[in-house]
Amino acid sequence: MVNRTLLYVMPYGVTVAIGLLLIGISLASRAQSPLLTINTEEYPPFNYQTPQGDIDGIATRQLRHALTHAGIDARFRLLPWARAYTEARLREHHCVYSTTRTSEREPLFHWVGPLVINEWSAFGLLSRHWELTELDQLGKWRVGSFREDAVGDYVANQGVEVLRAPTERENMVRLGAGLIDVIVTGRATAERLAAEEGVAIEHLFTFHYAPLYLACHPSVERSVIERLQRHLDTPPTPKREPLS
């Protein structure tokens, strides 16, 4: 901190020089901060690529808003989920969203959020007139999810065998083709992909509400994480239902 008493006796030119030096140090500090690489996947309506090639979605807009107001530069990339997640785990200054914050993942990342709330649900083809109401009933059916997905991991941990596709869209295609019987995923995502793929689905039941976050490699400075968190508009939490 500059001593105010000294400013009164210093020549004007020296005072200006000190001010410019402090500004230069601040700018240099920002310039030296590594550029954040933020990975995501196609998971509409939270994150997806538009026909124009832009990365958009509810979570994306939340994140871009926080980055802008925090004065943090970042580049966005759309990748298959398993790769997007793995790069954030292993590569410095990489992050990934929209990520479920589980106890297994907690120590692996620095976290910002929540960005949105994801309603975990089970879906089947409308034409099959399902009467399923809970996870325990899925054991004898072919249940689909995708690689490194927290929803599929949760269902598998309940003792249900889960078949993994490379992407959520591929999962919906498999359901439509009759290669699987049920998919477990976020409700908003399933309904959006079903409409885009022309698959008539039925919502069977909801089994959890999960906040989704930005997860960053531990190399990302805590000050960056804290600035992002301060500028994030936290979404409202819906009424929670008991886990099945």
XYZ file of C-alpha atoms in Angstrom:
244
model
C 0.000 0.000 0.000
C 1.429 3.417 -1.005
C 1.945 5.778 1.944
C -0.345 8.795 1.381
C 2.106 11.086 3.217
C 4.795 10.309 0.668
C 2.486 11.230 -2.205
C 2.262 14.799 -0.943
C 6.045 15.304 -1.111
C 6.862 13.224 -4.187
C 7.216 15.049 -7.514
C 4.205 14.625 -9.802
C 6.182 12.626 -12.358
C 7.316 10.101 -9.754
C 3.747 9.657 -8.522
C 2.521 8.972 -12.071
C 5.362 6.506 -12.632
C 4.445 4.572 -9.490
C 0.803 4.437 -10.605
C 1.739 3.147 -14.047
C 4.030 0.557 -12.473
C 1.227 -0.773 -10.266
C -1.130 -0.969 -13.260
C 1.542 -2.777 -15.249
C 2.056 -5.321 -12.485
C -1.706 -5.973 -12.336
C -1.973 -6.445 -16.114
C 1.112 -8.653 -16.210
C -0.336 -10.842 -13.465
C -3.523 -11.331 -15.449
C -1.620 -11.979 -18.669
C 0.449 -14.671 -16.969
C -2.645 -16.582 -15.808
C -2.949 -19.658 -18.063
C -5.910 -19.723 -20.423
C -8.662 -22.004 -19.145
C -9.794 -24.800 -21.447
C -13.399 -25.705 -20.696
C -14.619 -29.018 -22.111
C -18.210 -30.099 -22.451
C -20.339 -32.631 -24.312
C -23.570 -32.673 -26.263
C -26.128 -32.819 -23.443
C -29.037 -30.564 -24.446
C -30.574 -28.363 -23.203
C -27.694 -27.772 -20.784
C -24.780 -27.828 -23.266
C -24.738 -28.500 -27.005
C -23.444 -27.247 -30.361
C -25.689 -25.071 -32.521
C -25.947 -25.524 -36.329
C -23.647 -22.492 -36.590
C -20.956 -24.313 -34.602
C -21.318 -22.333 -31.372
C -21.445 -24.020 -27.963
C -24.711 -23.032 -26.280
C -27.183 -24.234 -23.661
C -28.580 -23.262 -20.271
C -25.441 -24.268 -18.340
C -23.172 -22.755 -20.998
C -24.870 -19.375 -20.709
C -24.601 -19.466 -16.927
C -20.900 -20.203 -17.210
C -20.162 -17.616 -19.912
C -21.949 -14.981 -17.803
C -19.767 -15.796 -14.779
C -16.564 -15.824 -16.849
C -17.344 -12.459 -18.420
C -18.178 -10.746 -15.139
C -15.170 -12.307 -13.408
C -12.850 -11.115 -16.191
C -11.582 -14.636 -16.939
C -10.670 -15.761 -20.459
C -11.457 -19.315 -21.558
C -11.853 -21.439 -24.659
C -14.720 -23.921 -24.992
C -14.532 -27.333 -26.664
C -17.258 -29.917 -27.358
C -16.005 -33.517 -26.993
C -17.381 -36.988 -26.234
C -18.101 -37.043 -22.499
C -15.486 -39.656 -21.541
C -12.721 -37.632 -23.215
C -13.984 -34.282 -21.891
C -14.052 -35.656 -18.352
C -10.700 -37.455 -18.571
C -8.882 -34.387 -19.908
C -10.184 -32.298 -17.013
C -8.955 -35.016 -14.643
C -5.472 -35.249 -16.106
C -4.576 -31.990 -17.867
C -3.613 -28.785 -16.091
C -5.891 -25.746 -16.481
C -8.690 -27.866 -17.953
C -12.286 -27.955 -16.702
C -15.422 -29.884 -17.648
C -19.177 -29.314 -17.353
C -22.017 -30.171 -16.773
C -20.627 -32.503 -14.086
C -22.393 -34.307 -11.262
C -20.569 -33.787 -7.953
C -20.267 -37.246 -6.418
C -18.300 -38.348 -3.350
C -15.873 -40.237 -5.617
C -15.250 -37.176 -7.781
C -15.179 -34.611 -4.949
C -11.413 -34.710 -4.175
C -10.402 -34.838 -7.854
C -11.465 -31.316 -8.828
C -12.099 -27.742 -7.775
C -15.846 -27.088 -8.108
C -17.965 -24.147 -9.288
C -21.745 -24.194 -9.173
C -24.312 -25.447 -9.305
C -25.000 -24.380 -12.877
C -28.326 -26.218 -13.276
C -30.343 -29.018 -11.643
C -30.666 -32.342 -13.471
C -33.700 -34.597 -12.964
C -32.543 -38.218 -13.194
C -35.246 -40.349 -14.788
C -35.972 -43.615 -16.559
C -37.557 -43.732 -20.028
C -38.910 -46.400 -22.340
C -40.652 -46.479 -25.717
C -44.204 -45.153 -25.544
C -45.476 -48.060 -27.648
C -44.541 -50.617 -24.977
C -46.958 -49.296 -22.320
C -44.586 -49.669 -19.376
C -45.699 -50.020 -15.754
C -42.331 -49.460 -14.072
C -42.142 -47.136 -11.080
C -38.748 -47.697 -9.400
C -35.152 -48.752 -10.012
C -35.584 -52.168 -8.401
C -37.812 -53.170 -11.319
C -35.132 -52.564 -13.977
C -33.044 -55.656 -13.189
C -34.479 -57.886 -15.909
C -34.399 -55.243 -18.659
C -31.630 -53.947 -20.949
C -30.815 -50.553 -19.423
C -28.758 -47.994 -21.335
C -26.523 -45.120 -20.275
C -23.210 -43.761 -21.608
C -19.549 -43.837 -20.625
C -18.423 -42.039 -17.447
C -21.997 -40.872 -16.787
C -22.961 -40.349 -13.147
C -26.586 -41.368 -13.766
C -25.532 -44.728 -15.174
C -22.977 -45.163 -12.382
C -25.652 -44.543 -9.760
C -28.047 -47.069 -11.318
C -25.262 -49.646 -11.670
C -24.466 -49.205 -7.974
C -28.050 -50.186 -7.207
C -27.334 -53.601 -8.735
C -28.742 -52.955 -12.222
C -26.602 -53.972 -15.208
C -26.066 -50.928 -17.434
C -25.063 -51.022 -21.113
C -22.860 -48.064 -22.067
C -23.018 -46.134 -25.347
C -20.366 -43.623 -26.486
C -22.815 -40.703 -26.275
C -26.286 -39.863 -25.004
C -27.594 -39.352 -28.543
C -26.389 -42.835 -29.513
C -28.223 -44.133 -26.463
C -31.480 -42.621 -27.735
C -30.905 -44.142 -31.186
C -30.389 -47.560 -29.590
C -33.626 -47.196 -27.657
C -35.514 -46.294 -30.817
C -34.019 -49.297 -32.637
C -35.028 -51.697 -29.844
C -31.434 -52.519 -28.896
C -32.152 -51.528 -25.288
C -35.380 -51.393 -23.307
C -34.894 -48.467 -20.925
C -32.547 -45.500 -20.703
C -31.600 -43.671 -17.510
C -30.629 -40.036 -17.976
C -31.608 -36.443 -17.332
C -35.246 -35.782 -18.103
C -34.764 -32.548 -20.057
C -31.999 -34.135 -22.139
C -33.998 -37.271 -22.926
C -37.056 -35.321 -24.021
C -34.986 -33.015 -26.214
C -33.011 -35.810 -27.904
C -36.142 -37.917 -28.395
C -37.818 -35.043 -30.238
C -34.732 -34.494 -32.413
C -34.374 -38.214 -33.235
C -38.097 -38.809 -33.748
C -38.333 -41.388 -30.936
C -41.633 -41.526 -29.017
C -40.646 -42.078 -25.379
C -42.487 -42.339 -22.085
C -41.241 -40.937 -18.785
C -41.410 -43.886 -16.385
C -40.268 -42.347 -13.102
C -37.811 -39.887 -11.539
C -35.348 -41.183 -8.951
C -33.081 -38.234 -8.073
C -32.396 -34.505 -8.520
C -28.698 -33.735 -9.039
C -27.005 -30.317 -9.268
C -24.544 -30.012 -12.159
C -21.205 -28.186 -11.781
C -18.072 -26.981 -13.506
C -15.239 -29.291 -12.382
C -11.675 -27.973 -12.756
C -8.263 -29.616 -12.518
C -6.580 -28.798 -9.173
C -3.991 -26.683 -11.058
C -6.656 -24.007 -11.589
C -5.958 -21.357 -8.941
C -8.350 -21.071 -6.016
C -8.670 -17.337 -6.712
C -10.065 -18.143 -10.173
C -12.544 -20.626 -8.709
C -13.665 -18.116 -6.078
C -14.143 -15.323 -8.640
C -16.250 -17.595 -10.832
C -18.366 -18.697 -7.881
C -19.033 -15.096 -6.834
C -20.331 -14.186 -10.284
C -22.425 -17.285 -10.849
C -26.194 -17.005 -10.797
C -27.174 -20.020 -8.692
C -30.368 -21.669 -10.015
C -33.278 -22.467 -7.685
C -33.398 -25.970 -6.243
C -36.604 -27.850 -7.094
C -38.564 -29.921 -4.610
C -36.565 -33.085 -3.945
C -38.033 -36.558 -4.053
C -36.677 -39.407 -1.914
C -34.197 -41.723 -3.616
C -35.606 -45.042 -4.697
